[in-house]
Coordinates of N, CA and C in Angstrom, one line a residue:
M1 N -40.0 99.5 -92.9 CA -39.6 100.3 -94.1 C -38.9 101.6 -93.8
N2 N -37.8 101.8 -94.3 CA -37.0 103.0 -94.0 C -37.7 104.2 -94.6
Q3 N -37.7 105.3 -93.8 CA -38.3 106.5 -94.3 C -37.2 107.3 -95.1
T4 N -37.7 108.1 -96.1 CA -36.8 109.0 -96.8 C -36.5 110.2 -96.0
P5 N -35.2 110.5 -95.7 CA -34.9 111.6 -94.9 C -34.9 112.9 -95.7
V6 N -35.6 113.9 -95.3 CA -35.7 115.2 -96.1 C -35.5 116.4 -95.2
A7 N -35.1 117.5 -95.8 CA -35.1 118.8 -95.1 C -36.1 119.7 -95.8
I8 N -36.7 120.6 -95.1 CA -37.6 121.6 -95.6 C -36.9 122.9 -95.6
L9 N -36.9 123.6 -96.7 CA -36.3 124.9 -96.8 C -37.3 126.0 -97.0
V10 N -37.4 127.0 -96.2 CA -38.4 128.1 -96.4 C -37.7 129.4 -96.3
R11 N -38.2 130.4 -97.0 CA -37.5 131.7 -97.0 C -38.5 132.8 -97.1
V12 N -38.3 133.9 -96.4 CA -39.1 135.1 -96.6 C -38.1 136.3 -96.7
S13 N -38.6 137.4 -97.3 CA -37.7 138.5 -97.6 C -37.5 139.4 -96.4
T14 N -38.6 139.5 -95.6 CA -38.6 140.4 -94.4 C -39.2 139.8 -93.2
N15 N -38.9 140.3 -92.0 CA -39.4 139.7 -90.8 C -40.9 139.9 -90.6
K16 N -41.5 140.7 -91.5 CA -42.9 140.9 -91.4 C -43.7 139.8 -92.1
Q17 N -43.0 139.0 -92.9 CA -43.6 137.9 -93.6 C -43.5 136.7 -92.7
E18 N -44.4 135.7 -93.0 CA -44.5 134.5 -92.2 C -44.1 133.3 -93.0
T19 N -43.5 132.3 -92.4 CA -43.2 131.1 -93.1 C -44.2 130.0 -92.7
T20 N -45.2 130.3 -91.9 CA -46.1 129.3 -91.5 C -46.8 128.5 -92.6
R21 N -47.3 129.1 -93.6 CA -47.9 128.4 -94.7 C -47.0 127.5 -95.4
Q22 N -45.8 128.0 -95.7 CA -44.8 127.2 -96.4 C -44.5 125.9 -95.6
V23 N -44.2 126.1 -94.3 CA -43.9 124.9 -93.5 C -45.0 124.0 -93.4
S24 N -46.3 124.5 -93.2 CA -47.4 123.7 -93.0 C -47.7 122.8 -94.2
E25 N -47.6 123.4 -95.4 CA -47.9 122.6 -96.7 C -46.8 121.6 -97.0
L26 N -45.6 122.0 -96.7 CA -44.5 121.1 -97.0 C -44.5 119.9 -96.0
S27 N -44.8 120.2 -94.7 CA -44.8 119.2 -93.7 C -46.0 118.2 -94.0
A28 N -47.1 118.7 -94.5 CA -48.2 117.8 -94.8 C -47.8 116.9 -96.0
Y29 N -47.1 117.5 -97.0 CA -46.7 116.7 -98.1 C -45.7 115.6 -97.7
A30 N -44.8 116.0 -96.8 CA -43.8 115.0 -96.3 C -44.5 113.9 -95.6
E31 N -45.5 114.2 -94.8 CA -46.3 113.2 -94.1 C -47.0 112.3 -95.0
S32 N -47.6 112.9 -96.1 CA -48.3 112.0 -97.1 C -47.4 111.1 -97.8
K33 N -46.1 111.4 -97.9 CA -45.2 110.5 -98.6 C -44.4 109.6 -97.6
N34 N -44.7 109.8 -96.3 CA -44.0 109.0 -95.3 C -42.5 109.4 -95.2
Y35 N -42.2 110.7 -95.5 CA -40.8 111.1 -95.4 C -40.5 111.5 -93.9
Q36 N -39.3 111.3 -93.6 CA -38.8 111.8 -92.3 C -38.2 113.1 -92.4
I37 N -38.8 114.1 -91.7 CA -38.2 115.5 -91.7 C -37.1 115.6 -90.8
V38 N -35.9 115.7 -91.3 CA -34.7 115.8 -90.5 C -34.5 117.2 -89.9
E39 N -34.8 118.2 -90.7 CA -34.7 119.5 -90.2 C -35.5 120.5 -91.0
I40 N -36.0 121.5 -90.4 CA -36.7 122.6 -91.1 C -35.8 123.8 -91.0
V41 N -35.3 124.3 -92.2 CA -34.4 125.4 -92.2 C -35.1 126.6 -92.7
E42 N -35.1 127.7 -91.9 CA -35.8 128.9 -92.2 C -34.8 130.0 -92.4
E43 N -35.1 130.9 -93.4 CA -34.3 132.0 -93.7 C -35.1 133.3 -93.8
C44 N -34.6 134.4 -93.3 CA -35.2 135.7 -93.5 C -34.2 136.6 -94.2
V45 N -34.2 136.5 -95.6 CA -33.2 137.2 -96.4 C -33.7 137.4 -97.8
S46 N -33.2 138.4 -98.5 CA -33.6 138.6 -99.8 C -33.2 137.4 -100.7
G47 N -34.0 137.1 -101.7 CA -33.7 136.1 -102.6 C -32.6 136.4 -103.6
R48 N -32.2 137.7 -103.6 CA -31.1 138.2 -104.4 C -29.8 138.4 -103.6
A49 N -29.8 137.9 -102.3 CA -28.7 138.1 -101.5 C -27.5 137.2 -102.0
S50 N -26.3 137.6 -101.7 CA -25.1 136.8 -102.1 C -25.1 135.5 -101.4
V51 N -24.4 134.5 -102.0 CA -24.3 133.2 -101.4 C -23.7 133.2 -100.0
D52 N -22.8 134.2 -99.7 CA -22.2 134.2 -98.4 C -23.2 134.6 -97.3
D53 N -24.3 135.3 -97.7 CA -25.4 135.7 -96.8 C -26.5 134.6 -96.6
R54 N -26.4 133.5 -97.4 CA -27.5 132.5 -97.4 C -27.1 131.4 -96.5
V55 N -27.3 131.6 -95.2 CA -27.0 130.6 -94.2 C -27.9 129.4 -94.3
G56 N -29.1 129.6 -94.8 CA -30.0 128.5 -94.9 C -29.6 127.6 -96.0
L57 N -29.1 128.1 -97.1 CA -28.6 127.2 -98.2 C -27.4 126.5 -97.8
K58 N -26.5 127.2 -97.0 CA -25.3 126.5 -96.5 C -25.7 125.4 -95.6
R59 N -26.7 125.6 -94.7 CA -27.1 124.5 -93.8 C -27.6 123.3 -94.6
I60 N -28.4 123.6 -95.6 CA -29.0 122.5 -96.4 C -27.8 121.7 -97.1
E61 N -26.9 122.4 -97.6 CA -25.7 121.8 -98.3 C -24.9 120.9 -97.3
E62 N -24.8 121.4 -96.1 CA -24.1 120.6 -95.0 C -24.9 119.3 -94.8
L63 N -26.2 119.4 -94.7 CA -27.0 118.2 -94.5 C -26.9 117.2 -95.6
A64 N -26.9 117.8 -96.9 CA -26.8 117.0 -98.1 C -25.4 116.3 -98.2
S65 N -24.4 117.1 -98.0 CA -23.0 116.6 -98.2 C -22.6 115.5 -97.2
T66 N -23.3 115.5 -96.0 CA -23.0 114.6 -95.0 C -24.0 113.4 -95.0
K67 N -24.8 113.3 -96.1 CA -25.7 112.2 -96.3 C -26.8 112.1 -95.3
Q68 N -27.1 113.2 -94.6 CA -28.2 113.2 -93.6 C -29.6 113.3 -94.3
I69 N -29.6 113.7 -95.6 CA -30.9 113.9 -96.3 C -30.7 113.4 -97.7
T70 N -31.8 113.0 -98.3 CA -31.8 112.6 -99.8 C -32.7 113.5 -100.6
K71 N -33.5 114.4 -99.9 CA -34.4 115.3 -100.6 C -34.5 116.6 -99.9
V72 N -34.7 117.7 -100.7 CA -35.0 119.0 -100.1 C -36.3 119.5 -100.6
L73 N -37.2 119.9 -99.7 CA -38.5 120.3 -100.1 C -38.6 121.9 -100.0
V74 N -39.0 122.5 -101.1 CA -39.3 124.0 -101.0 C -40.7 124.2 -101.6
H75 N -41.2 125.4 -101.2 CA -42.6 125.7 -101.7 C -42.6 126.1 -103.2
E76 N -41.7 126.9 -103.6 CA -41.5 127.3 -105.0 C -40.1 127.6 -105.2
I77 N -39.7 127.7 -106.5 CA -38.3 127.9 -106.8 C -37.8 129.2 -106.3
S78 N -38.6 130.3 -106.3 CA -38.1 131.6 -105.8 C -37.7 131.6 -104.4
R79 N -38.2 130.6 -103.6 CA -37.8 130.5 -102.2 C -36.4 130.0 -102.1
V80 N -35.8 129.4 -103.1 CA -34.4 129.0 -103.1 C -33.6 130.2 -103.4
A81 N -33.9 130.9 -104.5 CA -33.1 132.1 -104.8 C -33.8 132.8 -106.0
R82 N -33.5 134.1 -106.2 CA -33.9 134.8 -107.4 C -32.8 135.1 -108.3
R83 N -31.6 134.7 -107.8 CA -30.4 134.8 -108.7 C -30.2 133.4 -109.4
N84 N -30.2 133.5 -110.7 CA -30.0 132.2 -111.5 C -28.7 131.5 -111.1
S85 N -27.6 132.3 -110.9 CA -26.3 131.7 -110.6 C -26.4 130.9 -109.3
T86 N -27.0 131.5 -108.3 CA -27.2 130.9 -107.0 C -28.0 129.7 -107.0
L87 N -29.1 129.8 -107.7 CA -30.1 128.6 -107.8 C -29.4 127.4 -108.5
H88 N -28.8 127.7 -109.7 CA -28.2 126.5 -110.4 C -27.0 125.9 -109.7
R89 N -26.2 126.8 -109.0 CA -25.1 126.2 -108.3 C -25.6 125.3 -107.2
F90 N -26.7 125.8 -106.5 CA -27.2 125.0 -105.4 C -27.8 123.7 -105.9
V91 N -28.5 123.7 -107.0 CA -29.1 122.4 -107.5 C -27.9 121.5 -108.0
E92 N -26.9 122.0 -108.6 CA -25.8 121.2 -109.1 C -25.1 120.6 -107.9
N93 N -24.9 121.3 -106.8 CA -24.3 120.8 -105.6 C -25.1 119.6 -105.0
L94 N -26.4 119.8 -105.0 CA -27.3 118.8 -104.4 C -27.2 117.5 -105.3
E95 N -27.2 117.7 -106.6 CA -27.2 116.5 -107.5 C -25.8 115.8 -107.4
S96 N -24.8 116.5 -107.1 CA -23.5 115.9 -106.9 C -23.4 115.0 -105.7
W97 N -24.3 115.3 -104.7 CA -24.4 114.4 -103.5 C -25.6 113.5 -103.6
G98 N -26.2 113.4 -104.8 CA -27.4 112.5 -104.9 C -28.6 112.9 -104.2
V99 N -28.8 114.2 -104.0 CA -29.9 114.8 -103.3 C -30.8 115.5 -104.3
S100 N -32.1 115.2 -104.2 CA -33.1 115.8 -105.2 C -33.8 117.0 -104.5
L101 N -34.1 118.0 -105.4 CA -34.8 119.2 -104.9 C -36.2 119.1 -105.5
Y102 N -37.2 119.2 -104.5 CA -38.6 119.1 -104.9 C -39.3 120.4 -104.6
W103 N -40.0 121.0 -105.6 CA -40.7 122.2 -105.4 C -42.2 122.0 -105.5
H104 N -42.9 122.4 -104.5 CA -44.3 122.0 -104.3 C -45.3 122.6 -105.2
S105 N -45.0 123.8 -105.6 CA -46.0 124.6 -106.5 C -46.2 123.9 -107.8
Q106 N -45.2 123.2 -108.3 CA -45.4 122.4 -109.6 C -45.3 120.9 -109.4
G107 N -45.0 120.5 -108.2 CA -45.0 119.0 -107.9 C -43.9 118.3 -108.7
V108 N -42.7 119.0 -108.8 CA -41.6 118.5 -109.7 C -40.4 118.4 -108.8
E109 N -39.5 117.4 -109.1 CA -38.2 117.3 -108.5 C -37.1 117.1 -109.5
T110 N -35.9 117.4 -109.1 CA -34.8 117.4 -110.0 C -34.2 116.1 -110.4
L111 N -34.4 115.1 -109.5 CA -33.9 113.7 -109.8 C -35.0 112.7 -109.9
L112 N -34.8 111.8 -110.9 CA -35.8 110.7 -111.0 C -35.6 109.7 -109.9
S113 N -36.4 108.7 -109.9 CA -36.3 107.7 -108.8 C -35.1 106.8 -109.0
N114 N -34.5 106.8 -110.2 CA -33.3 106.0 -110.4 C -32.0 106.9 -110.1
G115 N -32.2 108.1 -109.6 CA -31.1 109.0 -109.3 C -30.6 109.8 -110.4
R116 N -31.1 109.6 -111.6 CA -30.7 110.4 -112.8 C -31.4 111.8 -112.8
R117 N -30.8 112.7 -113.5 CA -31.4 114.1 -113.6 C -32.7 114.0 -114.4
N118 N -33.7 114.7 -113.9 CA -35.0 114.8 -114.6 C -34.9 115.9 -115.6
P119 N -34.9 115.5 -116.9 CA -34.8 116.5 -118.0 C -35.9 117.5 -118.0
A120 N -37.1 117.1 -117.7 CA -38.3 118.0 -117.6 C -38.1 119.1 -116.5
A121 N -37.5 118.6 -115.4 CA -37.3 119.5 -114.3 C -36.2 120.5 -114.6
S122 N -35.2 120.1 -115.3 CA -34.2 121.0 -115.7 C -34.7 122.2 -116.6
L123 N -35.6 121.8 -117.5 CA -36.1 122.9 -118.4 C -37.0 123.8 -117.6
M124 N -37.9 123.2 -116.7 CA -38.8 124.0 -115.9 C -38.0 124.9 -114.9
L125 N -36.9 124.3 -114.4 CA -36.1 125.1 -113.4 C -35.6 126.4 -114.1
S126 N -35.0 126.2 -115.3 CA -34.5 127.4 -116.0 C -35.6 128.4 -116.2
M127 N -36.7 128.0 -116.7 CA -37.8 128.9 -117.0 C -38.4 129.6 -115.7
L128 N -38.6 128.8 -114.7 CA -39.1 129.4 -113.5 C -38.2 130.4 -112.8
S129 N -36.9 130.1 -112.8 CA -35.9 130.9 -112.2 C -35.8 132.3 -112.9
E130 N -36.0 132.2 -114.3 CA -36.0 133.4 -115.0 C -37.2 134.2 -114.8
L131 N -38.4 133.6 -114.6 CA -39.6 134.3 -114.3 C -39.5 134.9 -113.0
A132 N -39.0 134.2 -112.0 CA -38.8 134.8 -110.6 C -38.0 136.0 -110.6
R133 N -36.9 136.0 -111.4 CA -36.0 137.2 -111.5 C -36.7 138.3 -112.2
N134 N -37.4 138.0 -113.3 CA -38.1 139.1 -114.0 C -39.3 139.7 -113.2
E135 N -39.9 138.9 -112.3 CA -41.0 139.3 -111.5 C -40.6 140.5 -110.7
V136 N -39.5 140.5 -110.1 CA -39.0 141.6 -109.3 C -38.6 142.8 -110.1
E137 N -38.0 142.5 -111.3 CA -37.6 143.7 -112.1 C -38.9 144.4 -112.7
V138 N -39.9 143.6 -113.0 CA -41.1 144.2 -113.5 C -41.8 145.0 -112.4
L139 N -41.8 144.5 -111.2 CA -42.4 145.2 -110.1 C -41.7 146.5 -109.8
R140 N -40.4 146.5 -109.8 CA -39.6 147.7 -109.6 C -39.8 148.7 -110.7
D141 N -39.9 148.2 -112.0 CA -40.1 149.2 -113.1 C -41.5 149.8 -113.0
R142 N -42.5 149.0 -112.5 CA -43.9 149.5 -112.4 C -43.9 150.6 -111.3
I143 N -43.3 150.3 -110.2 CA -43.3 151.3 -109.1 C -42.6 152.6 -109.6
K144 N -41.4 152.4 -110.3 CA -40.7 153.6 -110.7 C -41.5 154.4 -111.7
S145 N -42.1 153.7 -112.7 CA -43.0 154.3 -113.7 C -44.1 155.1 -113.0
G146 N -44.7 154.5 -112.0 CA -45.8 155.2 -111.3 C -45.3 156.4 -110.6
L147 N -44.2 156.4 -110.0 CA -43.6 157.5 -109.3 C -43.2 158.6 -110.2
D148 N -42.6 158.3 -111.4 CA -42.3 159.2 -112.4 C -43.5 160.0 -112.9
E149 N -44.6 159.2 -113.2 CA -45.8 159.8 -113.7 C -46.4 160.7 -112.7
A150 N -46.4 160.3 -111.4 CA -46.9 161.2 -110.3 C -46.1 162.5 -110.2
R151 N -44.8 162.4 -110.4 CA -44.0 163.6 -110.3 C -44.3 164.5 -111.5
R152 N -44.5 163.9 -112.7 CA -44.9 164.6 -113.9 C -46.2 165.4 -113.7
K153 N -47.1 164.9 -113.0 CA -48.4 165.5 -112.8 C -48.3 166.5 -111.6
G154 N -47.1 166.6 -111.0 CA -47.0 167.5 -109.9 C -47.5 167.0 -108.5
V155 N -47.6 165.7 -108.4 CA -48.1 165.1 -107.2 C -46.9 165.1 -106.2
K156 N -47.1 165.6 -105.0 CA -46.1 165.6 -104.0 C -45.9 164.2 -103.4
L157 N -44.8 163.6 -103.5 CA -44.5 162.2 -103.0 C -44.0 162.3 -101.6
G158 N -44.2 161.1 -100.9 CA -43.7 161.0 -99.5 C -44.9 161.2 -98.6
R159 N -44.5 161.3 -97.3 CA -45.5 161.4 -96.2 C -46.2 162.8 -96.3
K160 N -47.4 162.8 -95.9 CA -48.1 164.1 -95.8 C -47.5 164.9 -94.6
V161 N -47.4 166.2 -94.7 CA -46.8 167.0 -93.6 C -47.6 166.8 -92.4
G162 N -46.9 166.4 -91.3 CA -47.6 166.2 -90.0 C -48.1 164.8 -89.7
T163 N -48.0 163.9 -90.7 CA -48.5 162.6 -90.4 C -47.5 161.8 -89.6
G164 N -46.2 162.0 -89.9 CA -45.1 161.3 -89.2 C -45.2 159.8 -89.3
M165 N -45.8 159.2 -90.3 CA -46.0 157.8 -90.4 C -45.2 157.3 -91.6
D166 N -44.2 156.5 -91.4 CA -43.5 155.9 -92.5 C -44.2 154.6 -93.0
R167 N -43.6 154.0 -94.0 CA -44.2 152.8 -94.6 C -44.3 151.7 -93.6
D168 N -43.3 151.4 -92.8 CA -43.3 150.3 -91.8 C -44.4 150.6 -90.8
S169 N -44.5 151.8 -90.3 CA -45.6 152.1 -89.3 C -47.0 152.0 -89.9
F170 N -47.1 152.4 -91.2 CA -48.4 152.3 -91.8 C -48.8 150.8 -92.0
L171 N -47.9 150.0 -92.3 CA -48.2 148.5 -92.5 C -48.5 147.9 -91.1
K172 N -47.8 148.3 -90.1 CA -48.1 147.8 -88.7 C -49.5 148.3 -88.3
K173 N -49.9 149.5 -88.7 CA -51.2 150.0 -88.3 C -52.3 149.1 -88.9
H174 N -52.0 148.6 -90.1 CA -53.0 147.9 -90.9 C -52.6 146.4 -91.1
T175 N -52.2 145.8 -90.0 CA -51.7 144.4 -90.1 C -52.9 143.4 -90.5
D176 N -54.1 143.8 -90.2 CA -55.2 143.0 -90.6 C -55.4 143.0 -92.1
V177 N -55.2 144.1 -92.7 CA -55.3 144.2 -94.2 C -54.1 143.5 -94.8
V178 N -52.9 143.7 -94.3 CA -51.7 143.0 -94.8 C -52.0 141.5 -94.8
K179 N -52.5 140.9 -93.7 CA -52.8 139.5 -93.6 C -53.8 139.0 -94.7
L180 N -54.8 139.8 -94.9 CA -55.9 139.5 -95.8 C -55.3 139.4 -97.2
L181 N -54.5 140.4 -97.6 CA -53.9 140.5 -98.9 C -53.0 139.4 -99.2
K182 N -52.2 139.0 -98.1 CA -51.3 137.9 -98.3 C -52.0 136.6 -98.4
Q183 N -53.2 136.5 -97.9 CA -54.0 135.3 -98.0 C -54.7 135.2 -99.4
G184 N -54.5 136.2 -100.2 CA -55.1 136.2 -101.6 C -56.4 136.9 -101.8
H185 N -56.9 137.6 -100.7 CA -58.1 138.3 -100.9 C -58.0 139.5 -101.8
S186 N -59.0 139.8 -102.6 CA -59.0 141.0 -103.5 C -59.1 142.2 -102.6
I187 N -58.8 143.4 -103.2 CA -58.9 144.7 -102.5 C -60.3 144.9 -102.0
R188 N -61.3 144.5 -102.8 CA -62.7 144.7 -102.4 C -63.1 143.8 -101.2
H189 N -62.7 142.5 -101.3 CA -63.0 141.6 -100.2 C -62.3 142.0 -98.9
A190 N -61.0 142.4 -99.1 CA -60.2 142.8 -97.9 C -60.9 144.0 -97.2
G191 N -61.4 144.9 -98.1 CA -62.1 146.1 -97.5 C -63.3 145.7 -96.7
K192 N -64.1 144.8 -97.3 CA -65.3 144.4 -96.7 C -65.1 143.7 -95.3
I193 N -64.1 142.8 -95.3 CA -63.8 142.0 -94.1 C -63.2 142.9 -93.0
S194 N -62.3 143.8 -93.4 CA -61.6 144.7 -92.4 C -62.4 145.9 -92.1
D195 N -63.5 146.2 -92.9 CA -64.3 147.4 -92.7 C -63.5 148.6 -92.9
K196 N -62.6 148.6 -93.9 CA -61.7 149.8 -94.1 C -62.0 150.2 -95.6
G197 N -61.7 151.5 -95.8 CA -62.0 152.1 -97.1 C -61.1 151.5 -98.2
Y198 N -61.7 151.7 -99.5 CA -61.0 151.1 -100.7 C -59.6 151.8 -100.8
S199 N -59.6 153.1 -100.6 CA -58.3 153.8 -100.8 C -57.2 153.3 -99.8
T200 N -57.7 153.0 -98.6 CA -56.7 152.5 -97.6 C -56.2 151.2 -98.0
I201 N -57.0 150.3 -98.5 CA -56.6 149.0 -98.9 C -55.6 149.1 -100.1
Q202 N -55.9 150.0 -101.0 CA -55.0 150.3 -102.1 C -53.6 150.8 -101.6
R203 N -53.6 151.6 -100.6 CA -52.4 152.2 -100.1 C -51.6 151.1 -99.4
V204 N -52.3 150.2 -98.7 CA -51.6 149.1 -98.1 C -50.9 148.2 -99.1
K205 N -51.7 147.9 -100.1 CA -51.2 147.0 -101.2 C -49.9 147.6 -101.9
A206 N -50.0 148.9 -102.1 CA -48.9 149.6 -102.7 C -47.7 149.6 -101.8
A207 N -47.9 149.8 -100.5 CA -46.8 149.8 -99.6 C -46.2 148.4 -99.5
M208 N -47.0 147.4 -99.6 CA -46.5 146.0 -99.6 C -45.6 145.7 -100.8
E209 N -46.1 146.2 -102.0 CA -45.3 146.0 -103.2 C -44.0 146.8 -103.2
Q210 N -44.0 147.9 -102.6 CA -42.7 148.7 -102.5 C -41.8 148.0 -101.6
E211 N -42.3 147.4 -100.5 CA -41.4 146.7 -99.5 C -40.8 145.5 -100.2
L212 N -41.7 144.7 -101.0 CA -41.2 143.5 -101.7 C -40.2 143.9 -102.7
A213 N -40.4 145.0 -103.4 CA -39.4 145.4 -104.4 C -38.1 145.7 -103.8
M214 N -38.1 146.3 -102.7 CA -36.8 146.8 -102.0 C -36.1 145.6 -101.4
A215 N -36.9 144.6 -100.9 CA -36.3 143.4 -100.2 C -35.9 142.3 -101.1
A216 N -36.5 142.2 -102.3 CA -36.3 141.0 -103.1 C -34.9 141.0 -103.8

């Protein structure tokens, strides 16, 4: 029995993030379906980057247009792009070559088994892409609002005099906390496991959110 040839596409916004979980879960799914993984394409780029900067998407399109794959597996829609125009252009290109996009978080793909467009997937695609775009905007607005309120109260923003530690250095110092928060632990649990104070965990989380807002 011939195996279905697929490509896995994973993306992170910064080189401090890892693609391990995305690759692991998608590889396990491919194995469960007896798919043949032709290539794992990894990108480290903002989801709002221009098409010209998306070398991963270009590589997937090359594989699809040359009939080397019939499916593309991603962990969630935001891993493809946070720009609606980029996402829809990519999906339309794949469909023109008869290649289906599957996103693992909802267990949905764009083409039905007969090769026709999945209408339910089309609706969900539009909704999820809009949510992914709004997620970044809401995060940015929340950070800006918090900074404005702090300034209004006379709080001095930025590094404390003499600390000499920027955000990147701070996150590197607390890589254990960063890892715990990425794994989904609450601030309280992360504090207990790492044996670090509540305020430190909060500062790490805030720094991670700022980094995400700037990179997305």
